[in-house]
Each structure stands twice: as C-alpha cells, then as structure tokens.
Short mmCIF file of C-alpha atoms in Angstrom, two decimals:
data_model
loop_
_atom_site.label_atom_id
_atom_site.label_comp_id
_atom_site.label_asym_id
_atom_site.label_seq_id
_atom_site.Cartn_x
_atom_site.Cartn_y
_atom_site.Cartn_z
CA MET A 4 -104.85 -40.12 -132.79
CA ALA A 5 -102.62 -38.71 -130.23
CA THR A 6 -102.34 -39.65 -126.79
CA ASN A 7 -101.43 -37.89 -123.57
CA VAL A 8 -98.90 -39.00 -121.21
CA LEU A 9 -100.09 -38.41 -117.14
CA SER A 10 -98.32 -35.24 -116.02
CA ASN A 11 -96.50 -36.86 -112.96
CA ASP A 12 -94.92 -39.26 -115.09
CA ILE A 13 -92.99 -36.79 -117.53
CA ARG A 14 -90.31 -34.19 -116.82
CA ILE A 15 -89.99 -31.54 -119.15
CA PHE A 16 -87.08 -28.80 -119.04
CA PRO A 17 -87.82 -25.71 -119.18
CA SER A 18 -91.58 -25.34 -118.79
CA SER A 19 -93.27 -22.56 -117.52
CA ARG A 20 -96.90 -24.30 -117.16
CA ARG A 21 -96.63 -27.19 -114.91
CA THR A 22 -98.74 -27.17 -111.88
CA VAL A 23 -97.79 -28.14 -108.51
CA SER A 24 -100.08 -31.30 -108.64
CA SER A 25 -97.89 -32.83 -111.34
CA GLY A 26 -95.37 -33.24 -108.70
CA HIS A 27 -92.66 -31.52 -111.28
CA TYR A 28 -93.12 -27.93 -110.81
CA GLY A 29 -89.25 -27.57 -110.51
CA ASP A 30 -89.38 -28.04 -114.10
CA ASN A 31 -90.71 -24.53 -114.24
CA PHE A 32 -87.35 -22.72 -112.91
CA VAL A 33 -84.25 -22.28 -114.17
CA THR A 34 -82.94 -24.00 -111.10
CA GLU A 35 -79.37 -24.83 -110.24
CA TYR A 36 -79.88 -28.72 -110.75
CA ASN A 37 -81.34 -28.52 -114.16
CA LEU A 38 -78.74 -26.03 -115.66
CA SER A 39 -75.68 -28.11 -113.74
CA SER A 40 -77.22 -31.11 -115.53
CA ILE A 41 -77.51 -29.91 -119.03
CA ILE A 42 -73.74 -30.14 -119.54
CA ASN A 43 -73.25 -33.68 -118.33
CA LYS A 44 -76.23 -35.21 -119.76
CA LEU A 45 -75.33 -33.71 -123.35
CA LEU A 46 -71.68 -34.79 -123.15
CA TYR A 47 -72.05 -38.31 -121.65
CA GLN A 48 -75.07 -39.26 -123.94
CA ALA A 49 -72.49 -38.19 -127.18
CA GLY A 50 -69.89 -40.62 -125.86
CA ALA A 51 -67.47 -38.54 -123.76
CA SER A 52 -65.52 -40.10 -121.39
CA THR A 53 -62.87 -39.29 -118.71
CA ASN A 54 -61.08 -41.41 -115.79
CA SER A 55 -64.09 -39.90 -113.59
CA GLN A 56 -67.76 -39.33 -115.04
CA ASN A 57 -67.57 -36.67 -111.96
CA GLY A 58 -66.77 -33.89 -114.38
CA PHE A 59 -63.75 -32.95 -116.85
CA LEU A 60 -60.47 -30.30 -116.78
CA ILE A 61 -61.13 -27.82 -119.19
CA THR A 62 -57.62 -26.52 -119.07
CA THR A 63 -55.40 -27.62 -121.48
CA ASN A 64 -52.16 -25.62 -121.33
CA PRO A 65 -50.34 -26.55 -118.16
CA ASN A 66 -48.73 -23.00 -117.91
CA ASP A 67 -52.09 -21.04 -117.67
CA ASP A 68 -52.29 -19.53 -114.40
CA ASN A 69 -55.77 -20.51 -113.90
CA ILE A 70 -57.00 -24.08 -113.67
CA GLU A 71 -60.75 -24.58 -115.14
CA PHE A 72 -62.85 -27.49 -115.05
CA ASN A 73 -66.11 -28.84 -114.70
CA ILE A 74 -67.27 -30.76 -111.50
CA GLY A 75 -70.88 -32.03 -111.32
CA GLY A 76 -72.11 -30.06 -114.09
CA TYR A 77 -70.67 -26.80 -112.01
CA PHE A 78 -67.95 -24.50 -114.01
CA VAL A 79 -64.96 -23.81 -111.63
CA THR A 80 -61.83 -21.54 -112.46
CA ALA A 81 -59.43 -21.45 -109.31
CA PRO A 82 -55.73 -19.74 -109.92
CA LYS A 83 -52.87 -22.44 -109.26
CA SER A 84 -51.72 -20.13 -106.52
CA ALA A 85 -54.80 -20.26 -104.80
CA ILE A 86 -55.01 -24.15 -104.82
CA LEU A 87 -51.38 -24.74 -103.78
CA ASN A 88 -52.08 -22.17 -100.99
CA ALA A 89 -55.06 -23.93 -99.58
CA ILE A 90 -53.46 -27.39 -99.61
CA ASN A 91 -50.20 -26.06 -98.41
CA ASN A 92 -52.42 -24.36 -95.32
CA ASN A 93 -51.13 -20.80 -96.25
CA SER A 94 -53.33 -17.98 -95.88
CA SER A 95 -53.29 -15.19 -98.54
CA GLY A 96 -53.75 -12.70 -95.96
CA GLY A 97 -55.69 -10.71 -98.42
CA GLY A 98 -58.83 -10.25 -96.58
CA GLU A 99 -61.03 -8.99 -99.45
CA THR A 100 -63.38 -11.73 -98.93
CA SER A 101 -64.11 -14.81 -96.67
CA TYR A 102 -63.07 -18.18 -97.31
CA GLN A 103 -65.50 -20.28 -99.23
CA ASN A 104 -66.28 -23.94 -99.00
CA PHE A 105 -68.33 -24.71 -102.30
CA VAL A 106 -65.22 -26.50 -103.21
CA THR A 107 -62.72 -28.00 -101.26
CA PHE A 108 -59.23 -29.22 -102.44
CA SER A 109 -57.28 -32.12 -101.21
CA VAL A 110 -54.10 -34.15 -101.60
CA ALA A 111 -53.48 -37.96 -102.16
CA ASP A 112 -50.77 -39.55 -103.74
CA ASN A 113 -49.45 -36.35 -104.99
CA VAL A 114 -52.36 -35.86 -106.89
CA VAL A 115 -55.04 -32.77 -106.36
CA SER A 116 -58.74 -33.34 -106.15
CA ALA A 117 -61.46 -30.86 -106.05
CA SER A 118 -64.61 -31.87 -104.38
CA ILE A 119 -68.48 -30.48 -103.83
CA ASN A 120 -71.50 -31.93 -102.09
CA ILE A 121 -74.81 -31.73 -103.94
CA ILE A 122 -77.38 -31.38 -101.21
CA GLY A 123 -81.54 -31.58 -101.42
CA ASP A 124 -84.08 -32.91 -99.14
CA THR A 125 -84.35 -36.44 -99.20
CA GLY A 126 -87.46 -37.38 -101.40
CA SER A 127 -87.92 -33.75 -102.73
CA GLU A 128 -88.23 -32.81 -106.30
CA GLU A 129 -84.72 -33.35 -107.92
CA ALA A 130 -84.54 -30.16 -109.32
CA TYR A 131 -84.11 -28.20 -106.20
CA ARG A 132 -80.66 -29.85 -105.37
CA TYR A 133 -77.78 -27.67 -105.19
CA MET A 134 -74.13 -27.10 -104.18
CA GLU A 135 -73.56 -26.95 -100.37
CA GLY A 136 -71.33 -24.35 -99.31
CA SER A 137 -70.77 -20.80 -98.46
CA ASP A 138 -68.58 -17.79 -99.15
CA ASP A 139 -68.18 -17.45 -95.41
CA VAL A 140 -67.38 -20.57 -93.76
CA SER A 141 -67.31 -18.73 -90.46
CA ALA A 142 -71.13 -18.60 -91.19
CA SER A 143 -73.45 -21.50 -89.92
CA ALA A 144 -74.54 -23.56 -92.65
CA THR A 145 -76.99 -25.60 -90.83
CA PRO A 146 -80.18 -27.29 -92.96
CA PRO A 147 -83.63 -25.87 -92.35
CA SER A 148 -84.76 -27.77 -88.96
CA GLY A 149 -87.10 -30.88 -89.68
CA THR A 150 -85.65 -31.74 -93.14
CA ASP A 151 -83.36 -34.87 -93.93
CA GLN A 152 -80.68 -33.89 -95.90
CA ASP A 153 -79.43 -35.90 -99.22
CA ARG A 154 -75.73 -35.56 -99.68
CA THR A 155 -73.84 -36.55 -102.86
CA ASN A 156 -69.98 -35.88 -102.75
CA ILE A 157 -68.22 -35.46 -106.07
CA THR A 158 -64.90 -35.60 -106.62
CA LEU A 159 -62.52 -34.80 -109.58
CA LYS A 160 -58.64 -35.13 -109.97
CA ILE A 161 -57.62 -31.68 -111.39
CA MET A 162 -53.56 -31.53 -111.08
CA ARG A 163 -50.48 -33.14 -109.63
CA VAL A 164 -48.11 -31.68 -107.41
CA SER A 165 -44.74 -32.62 -106.15
CA GLY A 166 -42.98 -32.02 -102.29
CA SER A 167 -44.44 -32.93 -99.37
CA PRO A 168 -47.24 -31.32 -97.18
CA SER A 169 -46.90 -27.70 -96.64
CA THR A 170 -44.34 -27.37 -99.56
CA TYR A 171 -46.37 -29.10 -102.17
CA GLU A 172 -45.87 -27.52 -105.94
CA PHE A 173 -47.26 -27.66 -109.37
CA ASN A 174 -45.91 -30.54 -111.16
CA GLY A 175 -48.93 -30.71 -113.97
CA LEU A 176 -52.41 -30.95 -115.06
CA TYR A 177 -54.20 -34.75 -114.16
CA THR A 178 -54.83 -35.57 -117.86
CA GLU A 179 -56.75 -38.52 -117.23
CA SER A 180 -59.38 -36.08 -115.94
CA LYS A 181 -59.15 -34.25 -119.87
CA LEU A 182 -62.58 -34.64 -121.56
CA ARG A 183 -62.74 -37.09 -124.56
CA LEU A 184 -65.07 -37.86 -127.32
CA THR A 185 -65.30 -41.01 -128.84
CA ASN A 186 -67.23 -41.91 -131.77
CA PHE A 187 -68.79 -38.25 -132.00
CA ALA A 188 -69.80 -36.73 -135.07
CA ILE A 189 -71.69 -33.15 -135.76
CA ASP A 190 -74.04 -33.34 -138.50
CA ASP A 191 -73.81 -29.87 -139.55
CA GLY A 192 -76.57 -30.33 -142.60
CA THR A 193 -76.63 -29.86 -146.19
CA LEU A 194 -75.73 -26.58 -147.70
#
C-alpha cells in the first residue's frame, strides 16, 4: 500500500505542479538558488573536498589568462589581469561597462580571495536566495522596504601574489582550493 507525505514536509526539484499552500512553490521555478545548489550537493555528497567547502578552483594551468572557479555554486571566469588591476586599485579606463560587485576580490597574506554574498528574506523560501550585487556599483542596491535581509558571505582563495599593495603580481594558483574527489567511483553499467 502506497502512502503519502505531507506537501509541506518535502522538497522536490524540479517540480512544476506545487501549490502555494505547500510553502514550497519555489520548487516550481528554475531559480538561481536551485541551479547553484545542484553542483555543490552532487560533488560534496560524492566525497569531493577542497581546503574550503565554499567552492573550488577549476583552472589547473597557471599559464591560462583566465581563472575559472566555482564559488557557492556559481561559475565565475575572470582574467588574471582584471583581478590584479582590481587589487592594485588600477582603473582599466575602458569605460565599456560599469564595475560589478557580485564578486569582489581581496588580498591577505599574499593570497587573493574571491567573495560573494548570498541574500534572501529571513524566514522566506530558500529557493529565492540570490547573489547580491549589481553590474553598476554606482546604482542603489537597497533591499525592498520592510524586508529583513539574511546575508551569507562566501569566500574562496583562488591565487597567490607577490609584491606589496598596488604592485601585486601573479605568483601561482591557490592549489589547496582545487577540487579533489576521494573514494569516488562511477558505475557505468554493464555492456
């Protein structure tokens, strides 16, 4: 005999027929939170590890022009030169777009870290959490009035630098943030 579980006790993704009364209507949508969570949940349940569970470095070749990484489930690609310009406070002078603040970079002990903030209304459906920021940092990014904002800061170390403030130079990838799979096996079935 089949039995059912109360709607508000179960989350299902993706599901297109959830009702508002279930409290899980966010399961209906391909939300930013749902998509960014897929990679992390699969990898870390499979035994993946890094120095930090906040993400992992994808780039493996230190000679690549771009650094690719996953932070909090978000895939980010940035040119090393742009990161160095940012931490050295050099303006590119290009003017083709405004500065973004979705992902920020900082230096401590000659290690560059990328940071993001995940934001959502306190007590609301977690499926509606999103990465805080804007492509135009001069624009006001204030939350809607009457909401309590719950922010989670996620930081990932991505590269090493040498030098001092305003003269930092790339010195290598932060290898401790590379993804490692331990006790990982793929069963490809029988042919």
